[in-house]
mmCIF file of C-alpha atoms in Angstrom:
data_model
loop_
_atom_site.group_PDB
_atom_site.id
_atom_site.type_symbol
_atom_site.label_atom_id
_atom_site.label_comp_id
_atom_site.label_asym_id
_atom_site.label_seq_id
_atom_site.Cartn_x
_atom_site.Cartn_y
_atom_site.Cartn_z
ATOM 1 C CA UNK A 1 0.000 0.000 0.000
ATOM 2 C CA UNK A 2 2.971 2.286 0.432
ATOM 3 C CA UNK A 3 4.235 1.957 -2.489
ATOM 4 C CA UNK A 4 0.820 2.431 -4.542
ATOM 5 C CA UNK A 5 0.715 5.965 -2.273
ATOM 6 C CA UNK A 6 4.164 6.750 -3.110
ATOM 7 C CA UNK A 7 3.420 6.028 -7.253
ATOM 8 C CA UNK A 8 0.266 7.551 -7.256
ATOM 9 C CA UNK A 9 1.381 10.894 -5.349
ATOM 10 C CA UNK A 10 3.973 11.328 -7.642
ATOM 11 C CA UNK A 11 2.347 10.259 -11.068
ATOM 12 C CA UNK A 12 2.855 12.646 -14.336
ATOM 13 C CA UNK A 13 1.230 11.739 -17.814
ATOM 14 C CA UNK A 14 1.402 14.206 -19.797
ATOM 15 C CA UNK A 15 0.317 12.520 -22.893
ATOM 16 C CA UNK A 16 -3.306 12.005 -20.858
ATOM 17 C CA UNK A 17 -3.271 15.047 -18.982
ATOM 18 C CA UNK A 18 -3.040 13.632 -15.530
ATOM 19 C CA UNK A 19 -0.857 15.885 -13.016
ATOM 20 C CA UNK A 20 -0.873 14.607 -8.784
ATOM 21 C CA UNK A 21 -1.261 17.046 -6.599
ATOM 22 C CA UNK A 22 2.080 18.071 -5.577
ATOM 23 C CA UNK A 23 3.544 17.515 -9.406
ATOM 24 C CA UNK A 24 1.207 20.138 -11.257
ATOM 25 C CA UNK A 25 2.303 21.421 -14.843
ATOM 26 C CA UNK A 26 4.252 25.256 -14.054
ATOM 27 C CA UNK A 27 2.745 26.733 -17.438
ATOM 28 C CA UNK A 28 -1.012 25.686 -16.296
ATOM 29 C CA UNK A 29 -3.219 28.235 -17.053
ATOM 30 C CA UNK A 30 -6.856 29.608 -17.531
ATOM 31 C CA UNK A 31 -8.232 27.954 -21.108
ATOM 32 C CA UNK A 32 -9.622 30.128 -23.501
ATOM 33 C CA UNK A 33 -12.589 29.922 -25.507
ATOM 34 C CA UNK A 34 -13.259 27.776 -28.771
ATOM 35 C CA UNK A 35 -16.119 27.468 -30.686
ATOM 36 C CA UNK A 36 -16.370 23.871 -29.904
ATOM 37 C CA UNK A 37 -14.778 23.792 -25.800
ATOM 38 C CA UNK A 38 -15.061 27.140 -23.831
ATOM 39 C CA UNK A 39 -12.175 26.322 -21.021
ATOM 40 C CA UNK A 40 -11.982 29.927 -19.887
ATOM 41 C CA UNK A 41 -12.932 29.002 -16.444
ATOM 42 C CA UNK A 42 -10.744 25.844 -16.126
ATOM 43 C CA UNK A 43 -7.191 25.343 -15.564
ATOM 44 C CA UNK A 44 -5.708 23.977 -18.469
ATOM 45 C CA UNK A 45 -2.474 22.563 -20.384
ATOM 46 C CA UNK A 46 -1.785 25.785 -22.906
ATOM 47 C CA UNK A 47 0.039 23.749 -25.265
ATOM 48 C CA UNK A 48 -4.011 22.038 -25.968
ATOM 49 C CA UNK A 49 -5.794 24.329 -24.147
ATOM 50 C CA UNK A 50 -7.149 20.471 -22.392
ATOM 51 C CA UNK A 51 -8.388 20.543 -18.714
ATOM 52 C CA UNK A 52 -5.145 19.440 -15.969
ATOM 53 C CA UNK A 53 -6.571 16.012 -14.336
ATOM 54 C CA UNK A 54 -5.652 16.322 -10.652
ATOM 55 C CA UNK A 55 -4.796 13.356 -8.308
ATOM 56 C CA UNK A 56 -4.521 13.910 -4.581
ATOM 57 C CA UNK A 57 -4.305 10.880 -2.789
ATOM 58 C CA UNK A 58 -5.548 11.230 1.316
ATOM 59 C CA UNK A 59 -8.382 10.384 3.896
ATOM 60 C CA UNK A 60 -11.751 11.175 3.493
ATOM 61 C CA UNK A 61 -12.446 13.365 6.082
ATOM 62 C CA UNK A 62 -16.168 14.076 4.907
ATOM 63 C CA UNK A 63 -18.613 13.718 1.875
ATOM 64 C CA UNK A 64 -22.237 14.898 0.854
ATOM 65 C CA UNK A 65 -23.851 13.145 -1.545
ATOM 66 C CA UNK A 66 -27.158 12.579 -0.060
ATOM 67 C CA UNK A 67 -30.144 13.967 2.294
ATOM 68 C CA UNK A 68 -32.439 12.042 3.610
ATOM 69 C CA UNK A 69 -31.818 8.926 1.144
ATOM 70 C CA UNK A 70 -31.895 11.345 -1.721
ATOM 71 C CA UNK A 71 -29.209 12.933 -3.843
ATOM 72 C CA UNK A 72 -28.659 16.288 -3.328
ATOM 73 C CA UNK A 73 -28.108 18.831 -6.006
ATOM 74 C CA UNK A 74 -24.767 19.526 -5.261
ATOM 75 C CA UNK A 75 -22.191 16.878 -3.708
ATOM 76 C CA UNK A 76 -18.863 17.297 -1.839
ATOM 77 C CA UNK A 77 -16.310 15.366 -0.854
ATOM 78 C CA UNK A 78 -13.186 16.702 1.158
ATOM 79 C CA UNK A 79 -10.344 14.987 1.272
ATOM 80 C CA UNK A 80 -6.941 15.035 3.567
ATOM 81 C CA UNK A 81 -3.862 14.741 1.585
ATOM 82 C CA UNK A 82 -1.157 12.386 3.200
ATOM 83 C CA UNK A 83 1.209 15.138 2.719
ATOM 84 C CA UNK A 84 -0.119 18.107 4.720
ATOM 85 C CA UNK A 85 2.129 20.403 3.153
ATOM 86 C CA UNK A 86 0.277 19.776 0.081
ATOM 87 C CA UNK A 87 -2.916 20.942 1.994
ATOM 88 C CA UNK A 88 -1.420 23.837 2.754
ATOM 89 C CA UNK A 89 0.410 24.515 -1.074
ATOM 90 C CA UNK A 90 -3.479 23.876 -2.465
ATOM 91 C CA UNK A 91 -4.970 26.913 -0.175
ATOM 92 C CA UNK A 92 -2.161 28.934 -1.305
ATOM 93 C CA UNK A 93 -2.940 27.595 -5.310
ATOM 94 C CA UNK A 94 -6.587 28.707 -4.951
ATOM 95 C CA UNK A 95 -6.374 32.053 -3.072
ATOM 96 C CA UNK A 96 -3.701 33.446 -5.243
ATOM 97 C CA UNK A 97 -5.809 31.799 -8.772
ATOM 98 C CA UNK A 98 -8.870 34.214 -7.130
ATOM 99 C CA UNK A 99 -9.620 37.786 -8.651
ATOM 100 C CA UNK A 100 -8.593 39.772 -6.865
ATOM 101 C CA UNK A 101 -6.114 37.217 -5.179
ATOM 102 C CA UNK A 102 -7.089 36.329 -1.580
ATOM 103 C CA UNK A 103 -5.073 35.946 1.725
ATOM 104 C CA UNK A 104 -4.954 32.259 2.479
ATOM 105 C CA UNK A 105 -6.831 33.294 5.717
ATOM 106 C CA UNK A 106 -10.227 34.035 3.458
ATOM 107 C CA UNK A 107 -9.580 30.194 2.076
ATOM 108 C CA UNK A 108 -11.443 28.125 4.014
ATOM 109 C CA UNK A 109 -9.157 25.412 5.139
ATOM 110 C CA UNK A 110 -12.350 22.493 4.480
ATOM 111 C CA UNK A 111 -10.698 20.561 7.809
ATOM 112 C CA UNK A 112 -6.754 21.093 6.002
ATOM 113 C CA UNK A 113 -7.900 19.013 2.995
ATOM 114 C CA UNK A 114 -9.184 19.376 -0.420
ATOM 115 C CA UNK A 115 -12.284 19.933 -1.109
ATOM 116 C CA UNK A 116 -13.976 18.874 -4.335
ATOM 117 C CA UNK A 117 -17.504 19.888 -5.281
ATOM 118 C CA UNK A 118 -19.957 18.144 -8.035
ATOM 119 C CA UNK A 119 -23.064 19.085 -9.189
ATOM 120 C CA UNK A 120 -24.872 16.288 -9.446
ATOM 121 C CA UNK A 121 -28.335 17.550 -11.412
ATOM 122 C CA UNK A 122 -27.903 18.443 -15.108
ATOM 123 C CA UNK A 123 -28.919 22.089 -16.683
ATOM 124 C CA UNK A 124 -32.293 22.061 -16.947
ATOM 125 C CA UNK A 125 -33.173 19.261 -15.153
ATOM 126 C CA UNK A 126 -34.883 19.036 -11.462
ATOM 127 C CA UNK A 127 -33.370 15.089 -10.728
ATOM 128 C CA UNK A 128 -30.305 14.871 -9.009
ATOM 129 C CA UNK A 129 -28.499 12.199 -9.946
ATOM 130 C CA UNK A 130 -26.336 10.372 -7.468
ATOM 131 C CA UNK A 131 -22.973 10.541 -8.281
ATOM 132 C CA UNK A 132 -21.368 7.337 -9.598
ATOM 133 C CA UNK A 133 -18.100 7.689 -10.891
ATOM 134 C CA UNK A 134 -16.813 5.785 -7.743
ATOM 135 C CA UNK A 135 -14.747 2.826 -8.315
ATOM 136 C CA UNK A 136 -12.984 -0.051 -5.641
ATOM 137 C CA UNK A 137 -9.325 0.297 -6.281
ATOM 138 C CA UNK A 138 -8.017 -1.919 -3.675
ATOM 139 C CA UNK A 139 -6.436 -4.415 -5.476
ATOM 140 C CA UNK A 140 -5.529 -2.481 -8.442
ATOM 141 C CA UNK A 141 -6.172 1.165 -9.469
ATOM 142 C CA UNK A 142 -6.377 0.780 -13.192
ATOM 143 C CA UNK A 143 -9.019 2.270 -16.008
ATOM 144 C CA UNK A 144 -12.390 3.054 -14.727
ATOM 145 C CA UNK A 145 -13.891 -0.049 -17.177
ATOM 146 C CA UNK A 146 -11.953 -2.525 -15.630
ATOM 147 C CA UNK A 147 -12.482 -2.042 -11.947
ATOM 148 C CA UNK A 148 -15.771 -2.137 -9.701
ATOM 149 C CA UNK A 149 -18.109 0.740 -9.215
ATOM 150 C CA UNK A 150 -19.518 1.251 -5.762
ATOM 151 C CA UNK A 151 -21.637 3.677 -4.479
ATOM 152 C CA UNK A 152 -20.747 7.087 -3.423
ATOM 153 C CA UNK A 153 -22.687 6.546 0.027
ATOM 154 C CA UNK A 154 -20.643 4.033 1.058
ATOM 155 C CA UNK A 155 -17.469 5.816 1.338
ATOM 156 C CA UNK A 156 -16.621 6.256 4.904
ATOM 157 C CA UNK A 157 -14.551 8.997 7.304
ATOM 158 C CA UNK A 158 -10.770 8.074 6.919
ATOM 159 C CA UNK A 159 -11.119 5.722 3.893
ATOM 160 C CA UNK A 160 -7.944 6.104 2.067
ATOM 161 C CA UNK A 161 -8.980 7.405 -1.888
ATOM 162 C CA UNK A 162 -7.750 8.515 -4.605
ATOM 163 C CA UNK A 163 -9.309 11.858 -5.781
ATOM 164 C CA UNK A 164 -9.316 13.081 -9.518
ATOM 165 C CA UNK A 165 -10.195 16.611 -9.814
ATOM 166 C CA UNK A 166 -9.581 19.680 -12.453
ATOM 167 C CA UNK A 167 -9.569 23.350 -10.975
ATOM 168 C CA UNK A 168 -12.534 25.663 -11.835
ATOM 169 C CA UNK A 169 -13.568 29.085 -11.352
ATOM 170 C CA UNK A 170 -16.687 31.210 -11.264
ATOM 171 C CA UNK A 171 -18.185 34.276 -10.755
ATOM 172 C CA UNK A 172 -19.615 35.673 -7.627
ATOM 173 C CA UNK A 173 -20.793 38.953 -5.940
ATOM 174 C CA UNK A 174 -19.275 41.682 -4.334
ATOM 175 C CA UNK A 175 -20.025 43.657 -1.591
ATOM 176 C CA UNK A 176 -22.098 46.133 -4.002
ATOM 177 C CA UNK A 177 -24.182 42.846 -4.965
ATOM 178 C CA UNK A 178 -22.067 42.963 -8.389
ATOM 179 C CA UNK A 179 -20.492 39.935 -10.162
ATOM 180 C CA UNK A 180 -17.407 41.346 -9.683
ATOM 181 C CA UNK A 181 -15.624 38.108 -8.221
ATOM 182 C CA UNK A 182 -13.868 35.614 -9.403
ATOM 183 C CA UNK A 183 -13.490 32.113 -6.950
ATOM 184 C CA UNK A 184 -11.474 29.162 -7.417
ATOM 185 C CA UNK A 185 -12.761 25.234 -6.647
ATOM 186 C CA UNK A 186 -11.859 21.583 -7.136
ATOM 187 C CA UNK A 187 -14.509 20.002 -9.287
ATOM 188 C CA UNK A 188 -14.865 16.260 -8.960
ATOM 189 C CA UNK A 189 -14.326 13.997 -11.302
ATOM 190 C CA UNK A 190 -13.458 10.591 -9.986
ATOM 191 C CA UNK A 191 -13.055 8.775 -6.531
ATOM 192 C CA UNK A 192 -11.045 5.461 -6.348
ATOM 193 C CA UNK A 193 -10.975 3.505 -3.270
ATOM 194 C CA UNK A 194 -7.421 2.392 -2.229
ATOM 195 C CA UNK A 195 -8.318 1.062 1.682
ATOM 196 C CA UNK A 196 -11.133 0.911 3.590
ATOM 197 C CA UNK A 197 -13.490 -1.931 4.862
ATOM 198 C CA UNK A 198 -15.019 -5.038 2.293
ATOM 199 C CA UNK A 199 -17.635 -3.824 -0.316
ATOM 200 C CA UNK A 200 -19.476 -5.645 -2.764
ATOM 201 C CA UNK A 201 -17.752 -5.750 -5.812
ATOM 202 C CA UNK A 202 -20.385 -4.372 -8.962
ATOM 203 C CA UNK A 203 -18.749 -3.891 -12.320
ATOM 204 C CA UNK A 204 -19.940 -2.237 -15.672
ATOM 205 C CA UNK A 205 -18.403 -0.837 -18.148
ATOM 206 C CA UNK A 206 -18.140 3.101 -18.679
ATOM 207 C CA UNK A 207 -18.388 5.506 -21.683
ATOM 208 C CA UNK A 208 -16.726 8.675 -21.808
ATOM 209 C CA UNK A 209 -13.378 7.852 -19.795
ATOM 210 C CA UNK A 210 -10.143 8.246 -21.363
ATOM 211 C CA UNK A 211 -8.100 5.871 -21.024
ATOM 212 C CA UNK A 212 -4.181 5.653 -20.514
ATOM 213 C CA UNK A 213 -2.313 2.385 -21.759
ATOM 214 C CA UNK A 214 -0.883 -0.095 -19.703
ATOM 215 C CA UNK A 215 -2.046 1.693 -16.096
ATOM 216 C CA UNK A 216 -1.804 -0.851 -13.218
ATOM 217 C CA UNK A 217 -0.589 0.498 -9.647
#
């Protein structure tokens, strides 16, 4: 389990994107718009102008996905890196990425972790939909087709997980009620379970998920 840690806190592909937490790519920057992907408010490669994938392995410390048995339109899940000076680098990332840039005392500190949000209704739609890109990762983390989904509820305080994220910004008012403001977040993407207790195993395969040759840690 060290080891995996170790790899997986320290992984780089650039070819897919895919930066950990403590390894992000120096030239990252704000996309800008095309007519066919408008990445002005997400931190992106400018050689492709493609969204930076963001691993931060750590502990759940606490997640919302649900309210009363029902999804909620907007799920979080904060997570404490092993490292904690990489909790502390990440408040540092998002209040100087603000506009204006903050003091890392206006950051909230989300328990020293990361905190990644998700929306988990689509535009337009009044259904939240529970968040499942949540896969078992305990015996291998690997492409999302190939291992186990579980369910978002089941993840527990102090599981250890890996968390994929890209940075995000939006808009958001002043004191003068104008949208004057400019805020930073983690949006989630992904949650892989490296160690926690035995879950039942459920596997299908997924659409949409790029996939990077020959991963196995």
């Amino acid at each position: 389990l060290i080891r995996r840690i170790k790899t997986l806190s320290s992984y780089i592909n650039k070819d897919a994107n895919v930066y950990a937490l403590g390894k992000l790519l120096p030239t990252a920057t704000w996309g800008i718009f095309q007519p066919q992907a408008d990445r002005r408010n997400e931190m992106c490669d400018p050689a492709t102008n493609d969204p930076i994938i963001i691993w931060t392995v750590g502990h759940v410390a606490s997640s919302w996905f649900t309210k009363n048995g029902e999804p909620e339109r907007q799920a979080s899940l904060t997570v404490v890196p092993v490292s904690h000076s990489l909790a502390e680098q990440y408040t540092l990332l998002l209040a100087a990425l603000s506009t204006p840039p903050l003091s890392a005392s206006h950051i909230p500190l989300s328990l020293n972790g990361v905190r990644a949000i998700k929306w988990q209704s689509e535009k337009g739609s009044s259904e939240p939909i529970l968040f499942d890109e949540v896969y078992d990762a305990r015996d291998v983390f690997t492409n999302k087709k190939d291992m186990p989904h579980i369910a978002a509820t089941e993840l527990q305080k102090n599981d250890l997980v890996l968390l994929e994220g890209k940075i995000t910004r939006y808009r958001t008012q002043d004191e003068d009620k104008k949208w004057t403001l400019l805020r930073v977040q983690m949006e989630l993407l992904a949650v892989s379970l490296l160690s926690c207790a035995v879950l039942q195993d459920s596997r299908k395969p997924i659409s949409g998920i790029r996939e990077i040759s020959g991963l196995r840690i």
